[in-house]
CSV table of C-alpha atoms in Angstrom, one decimal:
chain,number,residue,atom,x,y,z
A,1,MET,CA,-39.9,-20.8,0.4
A,2,ALA,CA,-39.5,-20.9,4.6
A,3,LEU,CA,-36.7,-18.7,6.1
A,4,GLU,CA,-33.4,-19.3,7.3
A,5,ALA,CA,-33.4,-20.2,11.3
A,6,VAL,CA,-30.4,-17.5,11.5
A,7,MET,CA,-29.1,-14.5,10.3
A,8,THR,CA,-26.2,-14.3,8.6
A,9,VAL,CA,-23.1,-11.6,7.4
A,10,VAL,CA,-23.7,-12.0,3.6
A,11,ARG,CA,-20.3,-10.0,2.5
A,12,THR,CA,-18.5,-7.5,4.2
A,13,GLY,CA,-15.0,-5.6,3.0
A,14,PRO,CA,-12.1,-4.9,3.0
A,15,GLU,CA,-10.4,-7.8,3.9
A,16,GLY,CA,-6.8,-8.9,3.1
A,17,ALA,CA,-3.9,-6.6,2.4
A,18,LEU,CA,-5.0,-3.1,1.1
A,19,THR,CA,-2.6,-1.6,-1.4
A,20,SER,CA,-4.1,2.0,-1.0
A,21,LEU,CA,-5.4,3.8,2.8
A,22,ASN,CA,-8.7,5.4,0.4
A,23,GLU,CA,-9.5,1.9,0.4
A,24,ALA,CA,-10.0,1.4,4.1
A,25,ASN,CA,-12.7,4.7,3.4
A,26,GLU,CA,-15.0,1.9,3.9
A,27,ILE,CA,-15.4,-0.4,6.1
A,28,ARG,CA,-19.1,-2.8,4.6
A,29,ILE,CA,-20.8,-5.5,6.6
A,30,ARG,CA,-23.9,-6.6,4.1
A,31,PHE,CA,-26.5,-8.6,5.7
A,32,SER,CA,-29.0,-11.9,4.7
A,33,GLU,CA,-31.8,-9.1,5.3
A,34,PRO,CA,-32.7,-6.0,6.5
A,35,MET,CA,-31.9,-5.0,9.5
A,36,VAL,CA,-34.1,-1.2,9.7
A,37,ALA,CA,-37.0,0.1,8.0
A,38,VAL,CA,-37.0,1.2,5.5
A,39,GLY,CA,-38.2,4.9,5.8
A,40,ARG,CA,-37.2,4.7,8.9
A,41,ILE,CA,-33.3,4.4,8.8
A,42,PRO,CA,-31.3,6.6,11.6
A,43,ASP,CA,-29.3,9.8,11.1
A,44,GLN,CA,-27.5,9.1,13.7
A,45,VAL,CA,-26.5,5.3,14.3
A,46,VAL,CA,-25.3,3.1,17.1
A,47,ALA,CA,-24.1,-0.4,16.2
A,48,PRO,CA,-22.6,-2.6,19.5
A,49,PHE,CA,-22.6,-5.7,18.4
A,50,VAL,CA,-19.7,-4.2,16.1
A,51,SER,CA,-16.1,-3.4,17.6
A,52,ILE,CA,-13.1,-3.0,15.9
A,53,ALA,CA,-9.3,-3.4,16.9
A,54,PRO,CA,-7.2,-1.8,17.3
A,55,ALA,CA,-10.4,1.2,18.0
A,56,MET,CA,-10.3,4.2,15.0
A,57,ALA,CA,-12.4,7.3,15.6
A,58,GLY,CA,-15.6,7.3,13.2
A,59,SER,CA,-19.3,6.5,12.1
A,60,PHE,CA,-21.3,4.0,11.2
A,61,ARG,CA,-24.7,4.5,8.8
A,62,TRP,CA,-27.0,2.6,7.1
A,63,ALA,CA,-26.6,2.8,3.4
A,64,GLY,CA,-29.6,0.5,3.1
A,65,PRO,CA,-32.1,-1.6,5.3
A,66,SER,CA,-29.1,-4.8,5.6
A,67,LEU,CA,-25.7,-2.3,4.8
A,68,LEU,CA,-24.2,-1.8,7.8
A,69,VAL,CA,-20.8,1.3,6.2
A,70,PHE,CA,-17.9,2.9,8.8
A,71,THR,CA,-16.1,5.1,8.2
A,72,PRO,CA,-13.1,6.8,9.7
A,73,ASP,CA,-12.4,10.1,10.8
A,74,PRO,CA,-10.6,11.8,7.4
A,75,LYS,CA,-8.9,13.7,10.3
A,76,VAL,CA,-7.3,11.3,11.5
A,77,PRO,CA,-5.9,9.3,8.8
A,78,LEU,CA,-5.0,5.3,9.7
A,79,PRO,CA,-1.3,4.3,10.1
A,80,PHE,CA,-0.5,2.4,7.7
A,81,ALA,CA,0.7,-1.8,8.1
A,82,THR,CA,-1.7,-1.5,11.0
A,83,ARG,CA,-4.4,-4.8,11.1
A,84,TYR,CA,-7.7,-4.8,12.0
A,85,ASP,CA,-9.7,-7.3,13.1
A,86,VAL,CA,-13.4,-6.4,12.1
A,87,THR,CA,-15.9,-8.3,14.4
A,88,VAL,CA,-19.9,-8.1,14.4
A,89,GLY,CA,-21.1,-10.0,17.3
A,90,SER,CA,-23.9,-12.8,17.7
A,91,SER,CA,-26.7,-10.0,19.3
A,92,ALA,CA,-26.2,-8.2,15.7
A,93,THR,CA,-30.7,-8.4,15.2
A,94,ALA,CA,-32.5,-8.2,12.2
A,95,LEU,CA,-36.1,-6.7,12.1
A,96,SER,CA,-37.4,-10.4,11.7
A,97,GLY,CA,-35.3,-10.7,15.4
A,98,ARG,CA,-33.3,-13.0,13.7
A,99,ARG,CA,-29.9,-13.1,14.8
A,100,LEU,CA,-26.0,-14.2,14.1
A,101,GLU,CA,-25.7,-18.2,15.2
A,102,ARG,CA,-22.0,-16.8,16.4
A,103,PRO,CA,-19.6,-14.4,15.5
A,104,TYR,CA,-18.8,-13.1,12.2
A,105,GLU,CA,-14.5,-11.9,12.3
A,106,PHE,CA,-12.7,-10.5,9.3
A,107,ALA,CA,-9.7,-8.6,9.4
A,108,PHE,CA,-7.9,-6.2,6.6
A,109,THR,CA,-4.5,-4.2,6.9
A,110,THR,CA,-3.3,-1.2,5.3
A,111,PRO,CA,-1.3,-1.0,2.4
A,112,THR,CA,3.0,-2.6,3.7
A,113,VAL,CA,5.8,-0.8,3.2
A,114,ARG,CA,6.7,-1.6,-0.5
A,115,LEU,CA,9.6,-0.4,-2.6
A,116,LEU,CA,7.9,0.9,-6.3
A,117,ARG,CA,10.4,2.1,-8.2
A,118,THR,CA,14.9,2.6,-7.8
A,119,ASP,CA,16.5,4.7,-10.0
A,120,TRP,CA,20.4,5.9,-10.4
A,121,TYR,CA,22.5,8.3,-11.7
A,122,ARG,CA,25.8,9.5,-11.5
A,123,ALA,CA,26.0,12.6,-9.8
A,124,GLY,CA,26.9,15.4,-12.5
A,125,GLY,CA,26.5,13.4,-15.3
A,126,ARG,CA,30.5,11.4,-14.6
A,127,TYR,CA,31.5,7.6,-14.5
A,128,ASP,CA,34.0,8.8,-12.1
A,129,GLN,CA,31.3,10.4,-9.6
A,130,ARG,CA,29.9,9.5,-7.0
A,131,VAL,CA,26.7,6.8,-8.1
A,132,VAL,CA,23.3,7.8,-6.2
A,133,ILE,CA,20.4,6.1,-5.5
A,134,ALA,CA,16.7,6.9,-5.8
A,135,LEU,CA,14.5,4.4,-4.1
A,136,ARG,CA,10.0,5.4,-4.5
A,137,PHE,CA,8.0,4.2,-1.9
A,138,ASN,CA,4.2,3.8,-2.1
A,139,GLN,CA,4.6,5.9,1.2
A,140,PRO,CA,7.0,7.7,3.5
A,141,VAL,CA,9.7,5.8,4.7
A,142,ARG,CA,12.3,7.5,7.6
A,143,PRO,CA,15.6,7.3,5.9
A,144,PRO,CA,17.4,6.0,9.0
A,145,ASP,CA,14.6,2.3,8.4
A,146,VAL,CA,15.8,1.8,5.2
A,147,LEU,CA,18.6,2.3,5.7
A,148,ALA,CA,18.8,-0.2,8.5
A,149,HIS,CA,17.6,-2.9,6.0
A,150,ALA,CA,19.6,-2.0,2.1
A,151,SER,CA,22.5,-2.8,1.9
A,152,ALA,CA,24.5,-2.0,-1.8
A,153,ARG,CA,27.7,-3.4,-3.7
A,154,TYR,CA,29.5,-2.9,-6.5
A,155,ALA,CA,29.9,-5.6,-8.9
A,156,PRO,CA,32.1,-6.4,-11.9
A,157,HIS,CA,30.7,-6.3,-15.1
A,158,ASP,CA,31.8,-7.0,-18.8
A,159,TRP,CA,31.8,-4.0,-20.8
A,160,ILE,CA,33.2,-3.5,-24.1
A,161,ALA,CA,36.1,-0.9,-23.9
A,162,PRO,CA,35.6,2.1,-26.5
A,163,SER,CA,38.7,2.6,-29.0
A,164,LEU,CA,39.7,4.8,-31.7
A,165,SER,CA,40.8,4.6,-35.4
A,166,GLN,CA,44.1,5.7,-35.8
A,167,GLU,CA,42.2,8.7,-38.2
A,168,GLU,CA,40.5,9.6,-35.1
A,169,ARG,CA,43.7,9.8,-32.7
A,170,GLN,CA,44.8,11.5,-34.9
A,171,ARG,CA,42.4,14.9,-35.2
A,172,MET,CA,42.2,14.4,-30.9
A,173,GLY,CA,46.2,15.0,-30.9
A,174,ALA,CA,48.3,12.9,-28.2
A,175,ALA,CA,47.6,14.4,-25.0
A,176,GLU,CA,44.1,14.1,-26.3
A,177,SER,CA,44.7,10.6,-26.6
A,178,ALA,CA,46.8,9.3,-23.8
A,179,ARG,CA,43.5,12.0,-21.5
A,180,PHE,CA,40.5,8.9,-23.8
A,181,ASP,CA,43.3,6.5,-23.1
A,182,ALA,CA,43.2,7.2,-19.8
A,183,LYS,CA,40.4,7.4,-18.9
A,184,VAL,CA,39.2,4.0,-20.3
A,185,ALA,CA,41.9,2.3,-18.1
A,186,ALA,CA,40.4,3.5,-14.5
A,187,SER,CA,36.9,2.6,-15.9
C-alpha cells in the first residue's frame, strides 16, 4: 500500500453555527498521519502552524499522535456571536516529513442571540391591567438592544362574551349584574 505524497486534515471541530458556548470548549484538528511519536508527546505544545482569528487565550495539547486540541482559557470566556476562523498552515509537518499541500481552513461562530420563549400575563392577573411580556433568550442581552429590535401592538380578536342567565342575575342582584355588564362591555 503506497502512502500519500501529502498529509491531510481528516476532521476538525467545531464547525459552523454553535448552539452553546460549551461546543467551543475545544478546537480539534485530526491529521491523516502521526504528528508526534507515541510516548514522546510533549507536555508543553507549541503549534505555530495553527492560527485562530480573532486570537483567543488558551493552550494546545496532543490527544494522541494525530489529534491536536486547543483548549481556550476557561478564565477568559468566549464572547457570543463571534466568528472564529482557524487556519492550519501548510508548514504542518508529520513525523514522516510529509506536509499539507495547502493551508486548511475552517470556521465556527459562537451562539448568536435567539429568542427561546415568550410568556405574557396581565399585572395583578386582571383583565383591565397592563400586559407584561417576558422574553427568554439563549444568552444575556441588554434591554435597550432588545427594545431597539422589538415591536408590539394590540390586535382585535374575536371572543365569546360571557353571559348570565336570569337566575344568575337574580342571585347577583341588580348592582352586581350592572357591574358585570360594564366589565364585559369594557373588555
